[in-house]
Tab-separated table of C-alpha atoms and ligand atoms in Angstrom:
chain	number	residue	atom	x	y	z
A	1	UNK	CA	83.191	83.841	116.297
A	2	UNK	CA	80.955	84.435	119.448
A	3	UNK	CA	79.824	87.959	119.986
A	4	UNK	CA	81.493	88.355	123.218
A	5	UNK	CA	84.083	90.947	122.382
A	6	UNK	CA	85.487	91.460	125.444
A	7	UNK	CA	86.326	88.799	128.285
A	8	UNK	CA	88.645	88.945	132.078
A	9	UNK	CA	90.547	86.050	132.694
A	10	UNK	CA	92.459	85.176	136.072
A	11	UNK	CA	95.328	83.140	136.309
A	12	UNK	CA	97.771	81.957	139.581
A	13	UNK	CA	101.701	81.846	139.018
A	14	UNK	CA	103.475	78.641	139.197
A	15	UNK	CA	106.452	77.541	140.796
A	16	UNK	CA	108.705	74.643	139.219
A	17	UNK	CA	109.606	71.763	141.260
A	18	UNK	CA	111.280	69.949	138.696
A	19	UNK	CA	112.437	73.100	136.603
A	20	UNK	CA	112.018	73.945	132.801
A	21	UNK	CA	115.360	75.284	131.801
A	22	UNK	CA	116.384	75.273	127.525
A	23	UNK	CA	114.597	75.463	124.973
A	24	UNK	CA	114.796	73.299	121.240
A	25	UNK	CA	113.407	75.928	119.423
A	26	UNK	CA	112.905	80.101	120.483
A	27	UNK	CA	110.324	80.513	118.286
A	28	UNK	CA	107.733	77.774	119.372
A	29	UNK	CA	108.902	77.856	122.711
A	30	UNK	CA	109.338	74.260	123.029
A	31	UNK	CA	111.423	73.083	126.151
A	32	UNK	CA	114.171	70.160	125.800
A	33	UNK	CA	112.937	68.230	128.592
A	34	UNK	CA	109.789	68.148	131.048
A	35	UNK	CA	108.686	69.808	133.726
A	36	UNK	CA	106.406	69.886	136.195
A	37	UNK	CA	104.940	72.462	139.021
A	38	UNK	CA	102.835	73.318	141.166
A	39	UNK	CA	100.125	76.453	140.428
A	40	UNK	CA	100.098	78.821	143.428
A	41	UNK	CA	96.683	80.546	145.209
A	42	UNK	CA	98.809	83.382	145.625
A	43	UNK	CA	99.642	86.290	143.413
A	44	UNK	CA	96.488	86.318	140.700
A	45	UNK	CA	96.967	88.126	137.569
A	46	UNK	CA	93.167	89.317	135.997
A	47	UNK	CA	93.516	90.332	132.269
A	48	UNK	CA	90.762	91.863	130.591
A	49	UNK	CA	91.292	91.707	126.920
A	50	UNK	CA	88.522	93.860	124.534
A	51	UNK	CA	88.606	93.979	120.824
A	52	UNK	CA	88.442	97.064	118.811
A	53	UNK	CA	87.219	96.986	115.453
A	54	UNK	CA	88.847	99.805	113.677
A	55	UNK	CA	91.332	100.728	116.453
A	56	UNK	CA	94.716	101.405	114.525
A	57	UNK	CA	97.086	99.434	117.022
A	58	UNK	CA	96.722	97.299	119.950
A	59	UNK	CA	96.574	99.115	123.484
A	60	UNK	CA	98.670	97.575	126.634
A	61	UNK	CA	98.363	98.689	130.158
A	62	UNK	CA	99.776	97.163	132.961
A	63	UNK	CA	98.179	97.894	136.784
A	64	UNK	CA	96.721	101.557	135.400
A	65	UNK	CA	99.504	102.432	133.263
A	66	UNK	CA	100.724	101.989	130.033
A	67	UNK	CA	103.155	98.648	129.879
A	68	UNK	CA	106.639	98.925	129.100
A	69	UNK	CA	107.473	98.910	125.120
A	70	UNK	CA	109.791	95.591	125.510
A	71	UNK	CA	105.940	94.245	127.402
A	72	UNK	CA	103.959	95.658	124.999
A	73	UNK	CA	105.385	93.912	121.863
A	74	UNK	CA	105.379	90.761	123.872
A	75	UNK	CA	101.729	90.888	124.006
A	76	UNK	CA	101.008	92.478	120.636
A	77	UNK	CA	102.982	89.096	119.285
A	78	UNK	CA	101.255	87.084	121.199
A	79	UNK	CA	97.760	88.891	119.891
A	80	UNK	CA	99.243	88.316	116.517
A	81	UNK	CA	98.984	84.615	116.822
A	82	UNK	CA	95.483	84.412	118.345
A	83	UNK	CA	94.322	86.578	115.428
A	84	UNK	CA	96.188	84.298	112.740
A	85	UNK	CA	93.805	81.774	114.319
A	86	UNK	CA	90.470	83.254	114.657
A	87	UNK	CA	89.034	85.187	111.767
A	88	UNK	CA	89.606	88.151	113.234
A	89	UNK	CA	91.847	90.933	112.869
A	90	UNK	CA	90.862	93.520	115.489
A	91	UNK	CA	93.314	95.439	117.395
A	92	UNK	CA	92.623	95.592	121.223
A	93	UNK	CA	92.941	96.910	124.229
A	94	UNK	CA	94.465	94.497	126.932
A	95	UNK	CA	94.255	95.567	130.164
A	96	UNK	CA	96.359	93.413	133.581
A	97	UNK	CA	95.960	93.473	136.902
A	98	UNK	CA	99.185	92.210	138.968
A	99	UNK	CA	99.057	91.014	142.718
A	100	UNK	CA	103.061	89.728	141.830
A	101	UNK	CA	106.122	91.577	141.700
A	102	UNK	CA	106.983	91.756	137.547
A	103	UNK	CA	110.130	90.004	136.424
A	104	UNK	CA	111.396	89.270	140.254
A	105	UNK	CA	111.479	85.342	139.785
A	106	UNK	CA	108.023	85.331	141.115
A	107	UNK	CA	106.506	83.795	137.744
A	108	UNK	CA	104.662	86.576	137.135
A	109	UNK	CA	105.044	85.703	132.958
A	110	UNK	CA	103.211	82.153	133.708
A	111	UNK	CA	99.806	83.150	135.661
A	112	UNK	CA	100.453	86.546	133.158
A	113	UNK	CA	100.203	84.944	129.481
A	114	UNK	CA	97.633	82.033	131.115
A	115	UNK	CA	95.663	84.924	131.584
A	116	UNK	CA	96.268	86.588	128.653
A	117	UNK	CA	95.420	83.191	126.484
A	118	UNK	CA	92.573	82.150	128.357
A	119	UNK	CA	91.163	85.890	128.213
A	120	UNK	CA	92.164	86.289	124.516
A	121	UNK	CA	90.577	82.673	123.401
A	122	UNK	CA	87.161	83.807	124.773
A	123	UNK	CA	87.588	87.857	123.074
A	124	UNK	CA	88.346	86.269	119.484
A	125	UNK	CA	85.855	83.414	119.763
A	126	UNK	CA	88.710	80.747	119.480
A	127	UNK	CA	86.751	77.557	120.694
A	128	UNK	CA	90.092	75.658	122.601
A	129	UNK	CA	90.127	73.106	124.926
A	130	UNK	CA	92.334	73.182	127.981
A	131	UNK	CA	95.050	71.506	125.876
A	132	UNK	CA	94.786	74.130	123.469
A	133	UNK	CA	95.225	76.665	125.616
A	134	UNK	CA	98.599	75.361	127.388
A	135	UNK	CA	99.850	75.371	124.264
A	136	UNK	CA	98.847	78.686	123.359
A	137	UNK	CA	99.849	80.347	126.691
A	138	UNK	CA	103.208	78.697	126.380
A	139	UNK	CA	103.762	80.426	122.992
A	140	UNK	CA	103.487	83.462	125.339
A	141	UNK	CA	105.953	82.255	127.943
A	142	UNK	CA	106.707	78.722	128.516
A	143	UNK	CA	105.863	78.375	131.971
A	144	UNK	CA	102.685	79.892	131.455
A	145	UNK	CA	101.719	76.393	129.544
A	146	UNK	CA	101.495	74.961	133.400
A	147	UNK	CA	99.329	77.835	135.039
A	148	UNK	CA	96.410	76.853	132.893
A	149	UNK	CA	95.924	73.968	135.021
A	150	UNK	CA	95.466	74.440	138.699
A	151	UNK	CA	97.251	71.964	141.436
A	152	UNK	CA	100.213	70.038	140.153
A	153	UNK	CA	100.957	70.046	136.348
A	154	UNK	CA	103.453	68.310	133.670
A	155	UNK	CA	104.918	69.874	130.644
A	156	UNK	CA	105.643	67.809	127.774
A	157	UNK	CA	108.790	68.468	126.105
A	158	UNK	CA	108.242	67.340	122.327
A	159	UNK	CA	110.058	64.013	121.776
A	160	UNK	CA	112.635	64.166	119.176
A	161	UNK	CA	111.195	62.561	116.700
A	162	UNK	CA	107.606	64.046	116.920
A	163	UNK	CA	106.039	64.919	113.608
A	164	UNK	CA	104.534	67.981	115.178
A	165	UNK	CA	106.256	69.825	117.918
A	166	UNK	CA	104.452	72.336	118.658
A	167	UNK	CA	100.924	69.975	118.947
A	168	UNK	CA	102.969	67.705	121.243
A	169	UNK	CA	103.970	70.454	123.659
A	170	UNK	CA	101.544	71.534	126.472
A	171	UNK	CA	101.079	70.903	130.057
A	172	UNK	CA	98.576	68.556	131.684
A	173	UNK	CA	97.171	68.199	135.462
A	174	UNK	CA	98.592	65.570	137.931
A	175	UNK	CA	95.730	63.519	139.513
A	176	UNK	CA	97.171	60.816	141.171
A	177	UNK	CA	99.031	63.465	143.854
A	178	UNK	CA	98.927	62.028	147.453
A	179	UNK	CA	101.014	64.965	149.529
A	180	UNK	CA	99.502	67.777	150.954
A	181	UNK	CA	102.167	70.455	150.630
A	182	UNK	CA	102.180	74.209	151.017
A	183	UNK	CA	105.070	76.694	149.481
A	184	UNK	CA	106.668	79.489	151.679
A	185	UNK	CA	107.408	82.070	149.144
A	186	UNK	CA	110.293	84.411	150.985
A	187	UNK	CA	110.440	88.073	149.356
A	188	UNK	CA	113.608	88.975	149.509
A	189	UNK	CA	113.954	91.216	146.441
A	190	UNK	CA	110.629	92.352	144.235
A	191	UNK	CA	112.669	94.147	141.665
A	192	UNK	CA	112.931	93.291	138.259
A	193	UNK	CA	116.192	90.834	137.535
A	194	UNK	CA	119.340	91.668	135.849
A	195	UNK	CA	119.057	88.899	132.736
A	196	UNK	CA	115.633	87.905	131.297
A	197	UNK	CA	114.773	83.867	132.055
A	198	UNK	CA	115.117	83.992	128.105
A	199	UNK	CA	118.089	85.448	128.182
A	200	UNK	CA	119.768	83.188	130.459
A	201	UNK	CA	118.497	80.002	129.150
A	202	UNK	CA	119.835	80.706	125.721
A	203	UNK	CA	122.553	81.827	127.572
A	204	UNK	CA	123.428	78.501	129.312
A	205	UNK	CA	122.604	76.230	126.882
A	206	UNK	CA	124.873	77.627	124.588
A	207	UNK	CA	127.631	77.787	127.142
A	208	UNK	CA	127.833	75.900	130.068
A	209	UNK	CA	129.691	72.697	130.005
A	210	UNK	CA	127.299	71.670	133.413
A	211	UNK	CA	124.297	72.139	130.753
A	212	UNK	CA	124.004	68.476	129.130
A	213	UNK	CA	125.016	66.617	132.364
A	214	UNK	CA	121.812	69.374	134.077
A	215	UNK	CA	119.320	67.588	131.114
A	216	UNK	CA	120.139	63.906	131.676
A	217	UNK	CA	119.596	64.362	135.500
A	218	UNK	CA	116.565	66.673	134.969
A	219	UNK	CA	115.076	63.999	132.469
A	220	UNK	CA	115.856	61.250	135.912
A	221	UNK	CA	114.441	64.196	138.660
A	222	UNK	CA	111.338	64.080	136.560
A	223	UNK	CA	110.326	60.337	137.086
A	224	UNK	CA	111.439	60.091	140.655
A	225	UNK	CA	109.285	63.028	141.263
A	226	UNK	CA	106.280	61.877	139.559
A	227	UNK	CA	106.822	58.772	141.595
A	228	UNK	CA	107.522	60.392	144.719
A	229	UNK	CA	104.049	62.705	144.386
A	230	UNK	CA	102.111	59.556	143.569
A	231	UNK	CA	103.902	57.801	146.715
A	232	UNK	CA	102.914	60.623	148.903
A	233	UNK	CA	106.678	60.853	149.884
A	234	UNK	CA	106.897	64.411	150.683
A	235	UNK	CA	110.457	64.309	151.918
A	236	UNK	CA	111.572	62.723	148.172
A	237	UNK	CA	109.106	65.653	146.267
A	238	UNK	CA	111.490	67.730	148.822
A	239	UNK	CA	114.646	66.300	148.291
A	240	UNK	CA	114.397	65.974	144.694
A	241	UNK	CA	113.083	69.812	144.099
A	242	UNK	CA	116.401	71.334	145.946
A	243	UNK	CA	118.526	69.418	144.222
A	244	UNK	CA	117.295	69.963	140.439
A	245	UNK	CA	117.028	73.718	141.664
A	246	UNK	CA	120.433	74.148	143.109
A	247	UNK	CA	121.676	72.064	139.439
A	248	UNK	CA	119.533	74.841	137.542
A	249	UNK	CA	121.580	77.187	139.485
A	250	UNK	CA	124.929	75.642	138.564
A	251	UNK	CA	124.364	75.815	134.261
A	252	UNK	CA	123.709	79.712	135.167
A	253	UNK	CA	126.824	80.210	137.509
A	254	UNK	CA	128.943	78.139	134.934
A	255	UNK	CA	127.766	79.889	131.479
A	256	UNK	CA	130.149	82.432	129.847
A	257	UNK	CA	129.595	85.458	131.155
A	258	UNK	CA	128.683	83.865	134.230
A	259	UNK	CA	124.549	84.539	135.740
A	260	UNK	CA	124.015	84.986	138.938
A	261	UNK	CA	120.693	85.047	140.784
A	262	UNK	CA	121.236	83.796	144.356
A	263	UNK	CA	122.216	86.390	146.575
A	264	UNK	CA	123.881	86.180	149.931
A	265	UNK	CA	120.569	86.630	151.301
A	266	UNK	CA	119.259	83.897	149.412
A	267	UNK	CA	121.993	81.540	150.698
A	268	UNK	CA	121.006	82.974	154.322
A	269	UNK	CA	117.521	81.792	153.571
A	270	UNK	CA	118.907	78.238	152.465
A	271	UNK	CA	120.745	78.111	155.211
A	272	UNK	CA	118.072	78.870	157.916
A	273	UNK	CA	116.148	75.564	155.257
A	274	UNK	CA	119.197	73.632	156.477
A	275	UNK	CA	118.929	74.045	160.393
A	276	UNK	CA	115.233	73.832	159.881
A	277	UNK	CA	115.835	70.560	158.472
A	278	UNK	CA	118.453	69.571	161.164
A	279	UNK	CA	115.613	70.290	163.973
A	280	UNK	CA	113.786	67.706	162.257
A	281	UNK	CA	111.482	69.997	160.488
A	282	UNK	CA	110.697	68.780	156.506
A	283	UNK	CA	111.467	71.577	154.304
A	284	UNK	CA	113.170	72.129	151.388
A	285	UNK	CA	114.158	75.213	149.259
A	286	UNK	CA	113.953	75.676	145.099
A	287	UNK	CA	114.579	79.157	143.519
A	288	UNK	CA	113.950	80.323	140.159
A	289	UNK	CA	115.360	83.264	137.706
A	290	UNK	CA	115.376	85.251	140.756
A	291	UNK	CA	117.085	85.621	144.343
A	292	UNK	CA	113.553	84.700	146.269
A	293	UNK	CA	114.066	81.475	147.596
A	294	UNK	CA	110.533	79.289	147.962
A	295	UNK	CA	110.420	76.503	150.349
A	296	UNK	CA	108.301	73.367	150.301
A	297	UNK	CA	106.828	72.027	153.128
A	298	UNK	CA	104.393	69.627	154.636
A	299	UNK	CA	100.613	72.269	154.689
A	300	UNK	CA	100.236	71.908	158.509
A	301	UNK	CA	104.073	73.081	159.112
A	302	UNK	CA	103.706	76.258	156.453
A	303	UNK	CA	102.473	79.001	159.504
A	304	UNK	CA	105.584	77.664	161.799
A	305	UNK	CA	108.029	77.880	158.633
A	306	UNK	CA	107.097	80.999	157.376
A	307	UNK	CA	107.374	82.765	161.482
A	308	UNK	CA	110.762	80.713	161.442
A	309	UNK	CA	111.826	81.903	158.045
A	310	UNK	CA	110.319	85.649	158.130
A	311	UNK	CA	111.948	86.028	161.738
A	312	UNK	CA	115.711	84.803	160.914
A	313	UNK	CA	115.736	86.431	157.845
A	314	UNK	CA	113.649	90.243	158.459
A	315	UNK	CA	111.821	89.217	155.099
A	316	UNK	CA	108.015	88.759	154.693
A	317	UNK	CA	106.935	85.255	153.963
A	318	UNK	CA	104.256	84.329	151.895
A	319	UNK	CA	102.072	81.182	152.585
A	320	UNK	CA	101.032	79.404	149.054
A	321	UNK	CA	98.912	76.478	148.765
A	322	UNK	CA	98.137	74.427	145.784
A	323	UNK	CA	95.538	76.821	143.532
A	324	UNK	CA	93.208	76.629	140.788
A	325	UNK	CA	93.373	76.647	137.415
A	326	UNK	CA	93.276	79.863	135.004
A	327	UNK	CA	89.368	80.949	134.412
A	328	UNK	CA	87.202	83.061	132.540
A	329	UNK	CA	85.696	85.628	135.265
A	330	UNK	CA	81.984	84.512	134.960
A	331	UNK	CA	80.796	87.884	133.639
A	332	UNK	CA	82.583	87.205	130.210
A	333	UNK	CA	80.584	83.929	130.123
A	334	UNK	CA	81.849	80.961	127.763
A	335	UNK	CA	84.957	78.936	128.223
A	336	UNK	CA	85.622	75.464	129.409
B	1	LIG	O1	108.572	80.786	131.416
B	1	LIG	P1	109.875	81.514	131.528
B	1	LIG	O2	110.459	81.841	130.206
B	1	LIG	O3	109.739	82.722	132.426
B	1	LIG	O4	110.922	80.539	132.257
B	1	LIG	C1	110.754	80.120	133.576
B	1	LIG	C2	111.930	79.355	134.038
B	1	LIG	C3	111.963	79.008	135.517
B	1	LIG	O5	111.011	79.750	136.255
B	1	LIG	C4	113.333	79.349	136.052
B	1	LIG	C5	111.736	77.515	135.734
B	1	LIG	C6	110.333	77.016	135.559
B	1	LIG	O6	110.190	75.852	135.175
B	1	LIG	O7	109.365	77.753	135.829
């Protein structure tokens, strides 16, 4: 243990380009195939987690005010493991700081538990590496695994013979990236969605006949895209995100019930991708468990897509670039 009993983390949201959808096992939170993203400068989460030795139960607020029960056990759990690991059993007081719309498809849960594990490791004295921590912010929620690292980052899905799952399952950064590439995040609704991300992937793994043909061709999307990135082929990265997104889509329009995210308005915003792309302008749209619809483009076209997009559609656009990694704020001190 350190004596640092309280520590602020930040963390940046991440959007998929090559999407993590089904999990092998609830539980550990490990994914059936990999998936890889890139981490936003947009939309920061800051947790600041302080132990409290004697405090009867852990304390949650969210942006000033006490977090939702169904939020608040999340987090408790997820305290539960870090003090399994350290030799600590204090209750604490978590406090977080959103610049994202909660539960809106905006990946508020990824830069929200890298926060919460980066600014937890430090509290309890946990000595992790970066690793570490991707694994330990995935136990949290699995895209969080990929906001630890800043830029463009790979999730390993255990193979399926590993001897230890859970040890083979974290994220890692992408170096050899030659695109420059900006996302145009379109806010169409910042309301919380219907059916959880957990939810629906249970939902259409266990359901949809599209599911197993989605995880051969995700397994496929994966390669070309790591060797479309390294190319510097921007219009592959492109092509390749729509489609796996737009194939996501399809296992949660076929499961039984049926999910539905995209809206008409998102389809508007595809469209208005489409004649973008028809004027000879690169861009290409992926969407997550939400109706916002984010579109890729080459970083010198983002200020003309976003006017483009934000004008044909009425809805503000938001310019992301490629961000850092999650970080102890340099108050709290250690951490690597
Ligand atoms: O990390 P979760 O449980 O919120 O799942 C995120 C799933 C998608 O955002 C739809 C895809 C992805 O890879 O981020």
């Amino acid at each position: 243990m350190t004596d640092a009993s309280a520590a602020v983390a930040t963390a940046h949201p991440n959007i998929a380009l090559v999407k993590y959808w089904g999990k092998r096992d609830e539980e550990l939170v490990l994914p059936l195939a990999d998936s890889l993203s890139m981490t936003l400068d947009v939309f920061p989460t800051t947790t600041c987690v302080t132990r409290c030795p004697g405090a009867p139960a852990d304390a949650v607020t969210m942006d000033g005010r006490p977090a939702a029960e169904e939020v608040s056990q999340r987090v408790v759990r997820f305290l539960d493991l870090v003090r399994q690991r350290s030799a600590c059993g204090d209750r604490a007081v978590v406090d977080t700081r959103n610049t994202v719309p909660v539960g809106a498809g905006l990946a508020s849960s990824a830069g929200g538990f890298a926060a919460l594990a980066v600014a937890a490791a430090a509290a309890y004295g946990l000595d992790l590496d970066r690793s570490d921590l991707s694994r330990l912010a995935r136990r949290g929620s699995g895209s969080a695994a990929r906001s630890v690292f800043g830029g463009f980052a790979l999730w390993h899905a255990p193979g399926p013979h590993a001897p230890d799952p859970d040890a083979a399952s974290f994220a890692e950064p992408l170096s050899r990236v030659r695109i420059d590439a900006a996302l145009v995040v379109v806010l169409l609704d910042t309301g919380p969605k219907s059916v959880s991300s957990r939810e629906a992937m249970r939902r259409t793994v266990a359901t949809s006949p599209l599911f197993p043909a989605w995880l051969a061709s995700t397994r496929l999307d994966l390669r070309r895209m790591r060797a479309a990135l390294e190319a510097g082929d921007l219009a592959a990265v492109g092509e390749i995100a729509e489609r796996n997104a737009l194939g996501m889509h399809s296992t949660l329009e076929s499961a039984d019930p049926p999910i539905r995210y995209r809206t008409g308005q998102s389809d508007q915003v595809l469209e208005q991708v489409r004649a973008l792309r028809s004027a000879g302008v690169g861009c290409w749209a992926t969407m997550d468990a939400g109706p916002n619809v984010k579109v890729l483009c080459a970083g010198g076209q983002a200020v003309p897509v976003a006017e483009r997009l934000a004008g044909a559609t009425g809805f503000p656009a938001v310019i992301a670039r490629p961000g850092p990694a999650a970080a102890l704020c340099p108050r709290t001190g250690a951490g690597r």
